[in-house]
Coordinates of C-alpha atoms in Angstrom, one line a residue:
X1456 CA 80.8 99.4 87.4
X1457 CA 81.9 96.2 85.8
X1458 CA 79.4 94.7 83.3
X1459 CA 80.1 91.1 84.3
X1460 CA 77.9 89.4 86.9
X1461 CA 79.2 89.6 90.5
X1462 CA 81.0 86.5 91.8
X1463 CA 79.6 84.5 94.6
X1464 CA 80.5 85.6 98.0
X1465 CA 83.8 83.9 99.0
X1466 CA 85.5 83.0 102.2
X1467 CA 88.9 82.2 100.6
X1468 CA 90.9 83.9 97.8
X1469 CA 90.5 82.1 94.4
X1470 CA 93.4 80.0 93.2
X1471 CA 94.6 82.1 90.2
X1472 CA 94.7 85.2 92.5
X1473 CA 96.7 83.3 95.1
X1474 CA 99.1 82.1 92.4
X1475 CA 99.7 85.6 91.2
X1476 CA 100.3 86.8 94.7
X1477 CA 102.7 84.0 95.3
X1478 CA 104.8 84.9 92.2
X1479 CA 104.8 88.6 93.1
X1480 CA 106.0 87.8 96.6
X1481 CA 108.7 85.6 95.2
X1482 CA 110.0 88.2 92.8
X1483 CA 110.0 91.0 95.4
X1484 CA 112.4 89.2 97.8
X1485 CA 114.4 86.9 95.5
X1486 CA 117.0 89.7 95.3
X1487 CA 117.9 89.6 99.0
X1488 CA 120.4 86.8 98.9
X1489 CA 121.7 87.9 95.5
X1490 CA 123.1 91.4 96.2
X1491 CA 126.6 90.2 97.0
X1492 CA 126.7 88.0 93.9
X1493 CA 125.5 90.9 91.7
X1494 CA 128.0 93.3 93.2
X1495 CA 130.8 90.7 92.6
X1496 CA 129.9 89.9 89.0
X1497 CA 129.2 93.5 87.9
X1498 CA 132.3 94.7 89.8
X1499 CA 130.5 97.4 91.9
X1500 CA 130.4 98.0 95.7
X1501 CA 127.6 96.4 97.7
X1502 CA 126.3 99.8 98.7
X1503 CA 125.8 100.5 95.0
X1504 CA 124.3 97.1 94.2
X1505 CA 121.7 97.7 96.8
X1506 CA 120.0 100.1 94.3
X1507 CA 118.8 96.9 92.5
X1508 CA 116.6 96.2 95.5
X1509 CA 115.8 99.8 96.6
X1510 CA 114.9 100.8 93.0
X1511 CA 112.6 97.9 92.7
X1512 CA 110.9 98.6 96.0
X1513 CA 110.5 102.3 95.2
X1514 CA 108.9 101.6 91.8
X1515 CA 106.8 98.9 93.5
X1516 CA 105.5 101.4 95.9
X1517 CA 105.2 104.6 93.8
X1518 CA 103.2 102.7 91.0
X1519 CA 100.5 101.4 93.3
X1520 CA 98.2 104.4 93.6
X1521 CA 98.1 104.4 89.8
X1522 CA 97.2 100.7 89.7
X1523 CA 94.6 101.2 92.4
X1524 CA 93.0 104.0 90.4
X1525 CA 93.0 101.9 87.3
X1526 CA 91.5 98.9 89.1
X1527 CA 88.7 101.0 90.5
X1528 CA 88.1 102.4 87.1
X1529 CA 88.6 99.5 84.7
X1530 CA 88.5 96.3 86.8
X1531 CA 90.7 94.3 89.2
X1532 CA 91.3 91.3 86.9
X1533 CA 92.0 93.3 83.8
X1534 CA 94.6 95.4 85.5
X1535 CA 96.3 92.4 87.1
X1536 CA 96.6 90.6 83.7
X1537 CA 98.1 93.7 82.0
X1538 CA 100.5 94.2 84.9
X1539 CA 101.6 90.5 85.0
X1540 CA 102.4 90.7 81.3
X1541 CA 104.6 93.7 81.8
X1542 CA 106.2 92.1 84.9
X1543 CA 107.1 88.9 83.0
X1544 CA 108.7 90.8 80.1
X1545 CA 110.7 93.1 82.5
X1546 CA 111.8 90.1 84.5
X1547 CA 113.2 88.3 81.4
X1548 CA 115.0 91.5 80.5
X1549 CA 116.5 91.7 84.0
X1550 CA 118.0 88.2 83.5
X1551 CA 119.8 89.4 80.4
X1552 CA 121.2 92.8 81.5
X1553 CA 125.0 93.1 81.2
X1554 CA 125.6 96.2 83.4
X1555 CA 124.3 97.6 86.7
X1556 CA 122.5 100.7 85.2
X1557 CA 120.6 98.5 82.8
X1558 CA 119.8 95.9 85.4
X1559 CA 118.5 98.6 87.8
X1560 CA 116.2 100.0 85.0
X1561 CA 114.9 96.5 84.3
X1562 CA 114.2 95.8 88.0
X1563 CA 112.5 99.2 88.3
X1564 CA 110.2 98.2 85.4
X1565 CA 109.5 94.8 87.0
X1566 CA 108.8 96.4 90.4
X1567 CA 106.4 98.9 88.8
X1568 CA 104.4 96.1 87.1
X1569 CA 104.5 93.6 90.0
X1570 CA 103.3 96.4 92.2
X1571 CA 99.8 95.9 90.9
X1572 CA 99.4 92.4 92.0
X1573 CA 99.3 92.4 95.8
X1574 CA 97.1 95.5 96.4
X1575 CA 94.7 94.4 93.7
X1576 CA 94.5 90.9 95.1
X1577 CA 93.8 92.4 98.6
X1578 CA 91.1 94.6 97.0
X1579 CA 89.6 91.7 95.2
X1580 CA 89.3 89.9 98.6
X1581 CA 87.8 93.1 100.1
X1582 CA 85.2 93.2 97.3
X1583 CA 84.2 89.6 97.6
X1584 CA 84.6 88.5 101.2
X1585 CA 82.4 89.7 104.0
X1586 CA 84.1 92.0 106.5
X1587 CA 83.4 89.6 109.4
X1588 CA 85.6 86.9 107.9
X1589 CA 87.9 89.1 105.8
X1590 CA 91.0 89.0 108.0
X1591 CA 90.9 85.2 107.9
X1592 CA 90.7 85.3 104.1
X1593 CA 93.5 87.8 104.0
X1594 CA 95.5 85.5 106.3
X1595 CA 95.1 82.7 103.7
X1596 CA 96.4 85.0 101.0
X1597 CA 99.3 86.0 103.3
X1598 CA 100.1 82.4 103.9
X1599 CA 100.6 81.8 100.2
X1600 CA 102.6 85.0 99.9
X1601 CA 104.7 83.7 102.7
X1602 CA 105.5 80.5 100.8
X1603 CA 106.6 82.7 97.9
X1604 CA 108.8 84.7 100.3
X1605 CA 110.3 81.7 101.9
X1606 CA 111.2 80.1 98.5
X1607 CA 112.5 83.5 97.2
X1608 CA 115.1 83.9 100.0
X1609 CA 115.9 80.1 100.3
X1610 CA 115.7 79.0 96.7
X1611 CA 117.0 82.3 95.4
X1612 CA 120.2 81.7 97.3
X1613 CA 120.5 78.2 96.1
X1614 CA 119.8 79.2 92.5
X1615 CA 122.4 82.0 92.9
X1616 CA 125.0 79.5 94.0
X1617 CA 124.2 76.8 91.3
X1618 CA 123.1 78.8 88.3
X1619 CA 123.8 82.5 89.0
X1620 CA 121.6 85.4 89.9
X1621 CA 120.2 85.7 86.4
X1622 CA 118.3 82.5 86.7
X1623 CA 116.7 83.7 89.9
X1624 CA 115.2 86.6 88.0
X1625 CA 114.0 84.5 85.1
X1626 CA 111.9 82.0 87.0
X1627 CA 109.3 84.4 88.4
X1628 CA 109.2 86.2 85.0
X1629 CA 108.0 83.0 83.3
X1630 CA 105.5 82.3 86.1
X1631 CA 104.1 85.8 85.8
X1632 CA 103.3 85.3 82.1
X1633 CA 101.6 82.0 83.0
X1634 CA 99.5 83.8 85.7
X1635 CA 98.4 86.4 83.2
X1636 CA 96.8 83.7 81.2
X1637 CA 95.3 81.8 84.2
X1638 CA 93.5 85.0 85.4
X1639 CA 91.3 85.0 82.4
X1640 CA 88.9 82.7 84.2
X1641 CA 88.5 85.0 87.2
X1642 CA 85.2 87.1 87.3
X1643 CA 85.2 90.8 88.0
X1644 CA 83.6 91.9 91.3
X1645 CA 81.2 94.8 91.5
X1646 CA 82.8 98.2 92.0
X1647 CA 81.3 101.3 93.6
X1648 CA 80.7 104.3 91.3
X1649 CA 82.4 107.5 92.4
X1650 CA 83.1 109.3 89.1
X1651 CA 86.4 110.5 87.8
X1652 CA 89.9 109.5 89.0
X1653 CA 90.2 112.7 91.1
X1654 CA 87.1 111.8 93.0
X1655 CA 88.6 108.4 93.8
X1656 CA 91.7 110.0 95.3
X1657 CA 89.7 112.6 97.1
X1658 CA 87.4 110.0 98.6
X1659 CA 90.5 108.4 100.2
X1660 CA 92.7 111.4 101.1
X1661 CA 89.8 113.3 102.9
X1662 CA 89.6 110.5 105.5
X1663 CA 91.9 111.1 108.5
X1664 CA 91.9 107.4 109.5
X1665 CA 93.1 106.5 106.0
X1666 CA 96.0 109.0 106.3
X1667 CA 97.0 107.4 109.7
X1668 CA 97.0 103.9 108.2
X1669 CA 99.1 105.1 105.3
X1670 CA 101.7 106.6 107.7
X1671 CA 101.8 103.5 109.8
X1672 CA 102.4 101.4 106.6
X1673 CA 105.3 103.6 105.6
X1674 CA 107.0 103.2 109.0
X1675 CA 106.3 99.4 109.0
X1676 CA 107.8 99.1 105.5
X1677 CA 110.9 101.0 106.6
X1678 CA 111.4 99.0 109.8
X1679 CA 110.5 95.5 108.6
X1680 CA 110.8 95.1 104.8
X1681 CA 113.7 97.5 104.5
X1682 CA 115.7 95.7 107.1
X1683 CA 114.7 92.3 105.9
X1684 CA 116.9 93.0 102.8
X1685 CA 120.0 92.8 105.0
X1686 CA 119.3 89.5 106.9
X1687 CA 121.2 87.5 104.3
X1688 CA 123.9 90.1 103.7
X1689 CA 124.9 90.3 107.3
X1690 CA 125.8 86.6 107.1
X1691 CA 127.5 87.0 103.7
X1692 CA 129.6 89.8 105.2
X1693 CA 130.9 87.2 107.7
X1694 CA 131.8 84.8 104.9
X1695 CA 128.7 82.6 104.9
X1696 CA 127.8 81.3 101.5
X1697 CA 124.8 82.6 99.5
X1698 CA 122.8 79.4 99.8
X1699 CA 123.1 79.0 103.6
X1700 CA 122.5 82.8 104.1
X1701 CA 119.4 82.7 102.0
X1702 CA 118.1 79.6 103.8
X1703 CA 118.5 81.3 107.2
X1704 CA 116.6 84.4 105.9
X1705 CA 113.9 82.1 104.6
X1706 CA 112.8 81.7 108.2
X1707 CA 110.8 84.9 107.5
X1708 CA 108.6 83.2 105.0
X1709 CA 108.2 80.2 107.3
X1710 CA 107.2 82.6 110.1
X1711 CA 104.6 84.4 108.0
X1712 CA 103.1 81.1 107.0
X1713 CA 103.0 79.5 110.5
X1714 CA 101.9 82.6 112.3
X1715 CA 99.2 83.5 109.7
X1716 CA 97.5 80.2 110.7
X1717 CA 97.6 81.4 114.3
X1718 CA 96.1 84.8 113.3
X1719 CA 93.3 83.0 111.4
X1720 CA 92.3 81.3 114.7
X1721 CA 92.6 84.4 116.8
X1722 CA 90.9 86.9 114.4
X1723 CA 87.5 87.7 115.8
X1724 CA 88.3 86.3 119.2
X1725 CA 90.9 88.9 120.1
X1726 CA 90.8 92.7 119.7
X1727 CA 92.7 93.9 116.7
X1728 CA 94.9 96.2 118.8
X1729 CA 96.0 93.1 120.8
X1730 CA 97.1 91.4 117.5
X1731 CA 99.1 94.6 116.6
X1732 CA 100.9 94.6 120.0
X1733 CA 101.7 90.9 119.6
X1734 CA 103.2 91.5 116.2
X1735 CA 105.2 94.5 117.2
X1736 CA 106.7 92.7 120.2
X1737 CA 107.9 89.9 117.9
X1738 CA 109.5 92.4 115.5
X1739 CA 111.2 94.3 118.2
X1740 CA 112.6 91.2 119.9
X1741 CA 113.9 89.9 116.5
X1742 CA 115.8 93.1 115.8
X1743 CA 117.3 93.2 119.2
X1744 CA 118.5 89.5 118.9
X1745 CA 120.3 90.0 115.6
X1746 CA 121.7 93.4 116.7
X1747 CA 123.4 91.8 119.6
X1748 CA 124.8 88.8 117.7
X1749 CA 124.5 87.9 114.0
X1750 CA 125.1 84.2 113.1
X1751 CA 123.1 81.5 111.3
X1752 CA 121.0 80.6 114.3
X1753 CA 120.2 84.2 115.4
X1754 CA 119.4 85.3 111.8
X1755 CA 117.1 82.4 111.4
X1756 CA 115.4 83.1 114.7
X1757 CA 115.0 86.8 113.8
X1758 CA 113.6 86.0 110.4
X1759 CA 111.0 83.7 112.1
X1760 CA 110.1 86.5 114.5
X1761 CA 109.8 89.1 111.8
X1762 CA 107.5 86.7 109.9
X1763 CA 105.4 86.5 113.1
X1764 CA 105.4 90.2 113.4
X1765 CA 104.3 90.6 109.8
X1766 CA 101.4 88.1 110.3
X1767 CA 100.1 89.8 113.4
X1768 CA 100.7 93.5 112.7
X1769 CA 100.6 93.7 109.0
X1770 CA 97.5 91.6 108.5
X1771 CA 95.7 93.8 111.0
X1772 CA 96.8 97.0 109.3
X1773 CA 95.9 95.8 105.8
X1774 CA 92.5 94.6 107.0
X1775 CA 92.0 98.1 108.4
X1776 CA 93.1 99.6 105.1
X1777 CA 90.3 97.7 103.2
X1778 CA 87.7 99.4 105.4
X1779 CA 88.8 103.1 105.7
X1780 CA 87.4 104.1 102.2
X1781 CA 85.1 101.3 101.1
X1782 CA 83.7 103.2 98.0
X1783 CA 87.3 103.6 96.7
X1784 CA 88.7 100.5 98.1
X1785 CA 91.2 99.8 95.3
X1786 CA 92.6 103.3 95.6
X1787 CA 92.9 103.1 99.4
X1788 CA 94.6 99.7 99.4
X1789 CA 97.0 100.9 96.7
X1790 CA 98.0 103.9 98.7
X1791 CA 98.5 101.7 101.7
X1792 CA 100.8 99.3 99.8
X1793 CA 102.5 102.2 98.1
X1794 CA 103.4 103.7 101.5
X1795 CA 104.6 100.3 102.7
X1796 CA 107.0 99.8 99.9
X1797 CA 108.2 103.4 99.6
X1798 CA 109.1 103.0 103.3
X1799 CA 111.1 99.9 102.5
X1800 CA 112.8 101.6 99.5
X1801 CA 113.8 104.6 101.6
X1802 CA 115.2 102.6 104.5
X1803 CA 117.1 100.1 102.3
X1804 CA 118.7 102.9 100.4
X1805 CA 119.5 104.8 103.5
X1806 CA 120.9 101.7 105.2
X1807 CA 123.2 100.9 102.3
X1808 CA 126.3 102.7 103.6
X1809 CA 125.9 101.1 107.1
X1810 CA 125.7 97.7 105.5
X1811 CA 128.6 98.4 103.2
X1812 CA 130.7 99.3 106.3
X1813 CA 129.6 96.3 108.3
X1814 CA 127.7 98.3 110.9
X1815 CA 124.8 95.8 111.1
X1816 CA 124.4 96.0 114.9
X1817 CA 123.6 99.7 114.7
X1818 CA 121.4 99.1 111.7
X1819 CA 119.2 96.5 113.4
X1820 CA 119.3 98.4 116.7
X1821 CA 117.8 101.4 114.9
X1822 CA 115.1 99.1 113.5
X1823 CA 114.2 98.0 117.0
X1824 CA 114.0 101.6 118.2
X1825 CA 111.6 102.5 115.4
X1826 CA 109.4 99.4 115.9
X1827 CA 108.4 100.3 119.5
X1828 CA 106.6 103.6 118.8
X1829 CA 105.2 102.2 115.6
X1830 CA 103.5 99.4 117.6
X1831 CA 102.2 101.9 120.3
X1832 CA 100.7 104.3 117.8
X1833 CA 99.2 101.5 115.6
X1834 CA 97.6 99.8 118.6
X1835 CA 96.2 103.0 120.1
X1836 CA 94.9 104.2 116.8
X1837 CA 93.2 100.9 115.9
X1838 CA 91.6 100.8 119.4
X1839 CA 90.1 104.3 118.9
X1840 CA 89.0 103.5 115.4
X1841 CA 86.6 100.9 116.8
X1842 CA 84.3 98.5 115.0
X1843 CA 82.8 99.5 111.7
X1844 CA 79.3 98.4 110.7
X1845 CA 79.3 95.8 107.9
X1846 CA 76.8 97.8 105.9
X1847 CA 79.2 100.8 106.0
X1848 CA 81.9 98.6 104.6
X1849 CA 80.0 97.1 101.7
X1850 CA 80.8 98.5 98.2
X1851 CA 77.8 100.2 96.6
X1852 CA 77.5 99.4 92.8
X1853 CA 76.3 102.0 90.4

């Protein structure tokens, strides 16, 4: 257990935590409008340059169980500060790399370090916000992440046009270092005492509901985040500039922000399975629209709908993830986030050849086909899971 005094019960995420989540979200998606520029400058095919994104996502996902174990063992804030320091240094290295293999290695390191921020932030909220209002607090955090996402895809494209792709990697690196300093003022929450690292993992993996949530996260990451990578590239494939393509894809961040405010109002008044269905319907509709016709208007609309789908479905799944193993919450949330981003890494890598050949209609059509059963299984599973007692969910200090 942490030796520091527990923080006061919160209803909103603290500012330094929100800033770190914002920067992590920015860095994760800033690459989406830059892949074509990277491929051109480094003289490699687009299908090869996609490894800059998929390698980052894979490291982002694979590293998260380790960060979760460390945060359960040594503290949320301490782990985030260390990870942000590493992320800042790796981001600065990314901006200086002269060849694709070195750039991929630097982005993998940045992804592995930034991978600590979001799940640890979610865990911090889970530790300090009552379960009855937790989805609202998580929606606040998601809204700030959405601003980072919107600026990443919009400003990243503009930066790419004006200053090159290297500048777009340098900006979040500097901000990450600043966040590592700002987090010094954040108190550590109490943590439950389980024992060794193996017991933390066992406390999570022995729970069937946790395994279901992790599987749903993997498929959601593959369908939504993996395909989000190609919203800007489908326009660039048609000759649209990096800036306009990035701005169209930035509708995703706008959608997350706007619809997260709606979810805040609906949370508690609607059953969670209903929120999941609403999110899945938006995602499916968005993929169908862009599969039929891809232009600036349809990509912007699809991005907006995917943002809505993320706000409704993902906020519901991640709130669920904070409750399935309350005594090892950091480990559970880290596994959840790991599965999410491993799904996005696998799908973005697998979709590279289709994108390289211009088969975007088939690509987005497959995403729609995957989203429908994902929504059904998630809604039915969450309905059967039922309500959990608040006292079951509360962490038990040593």
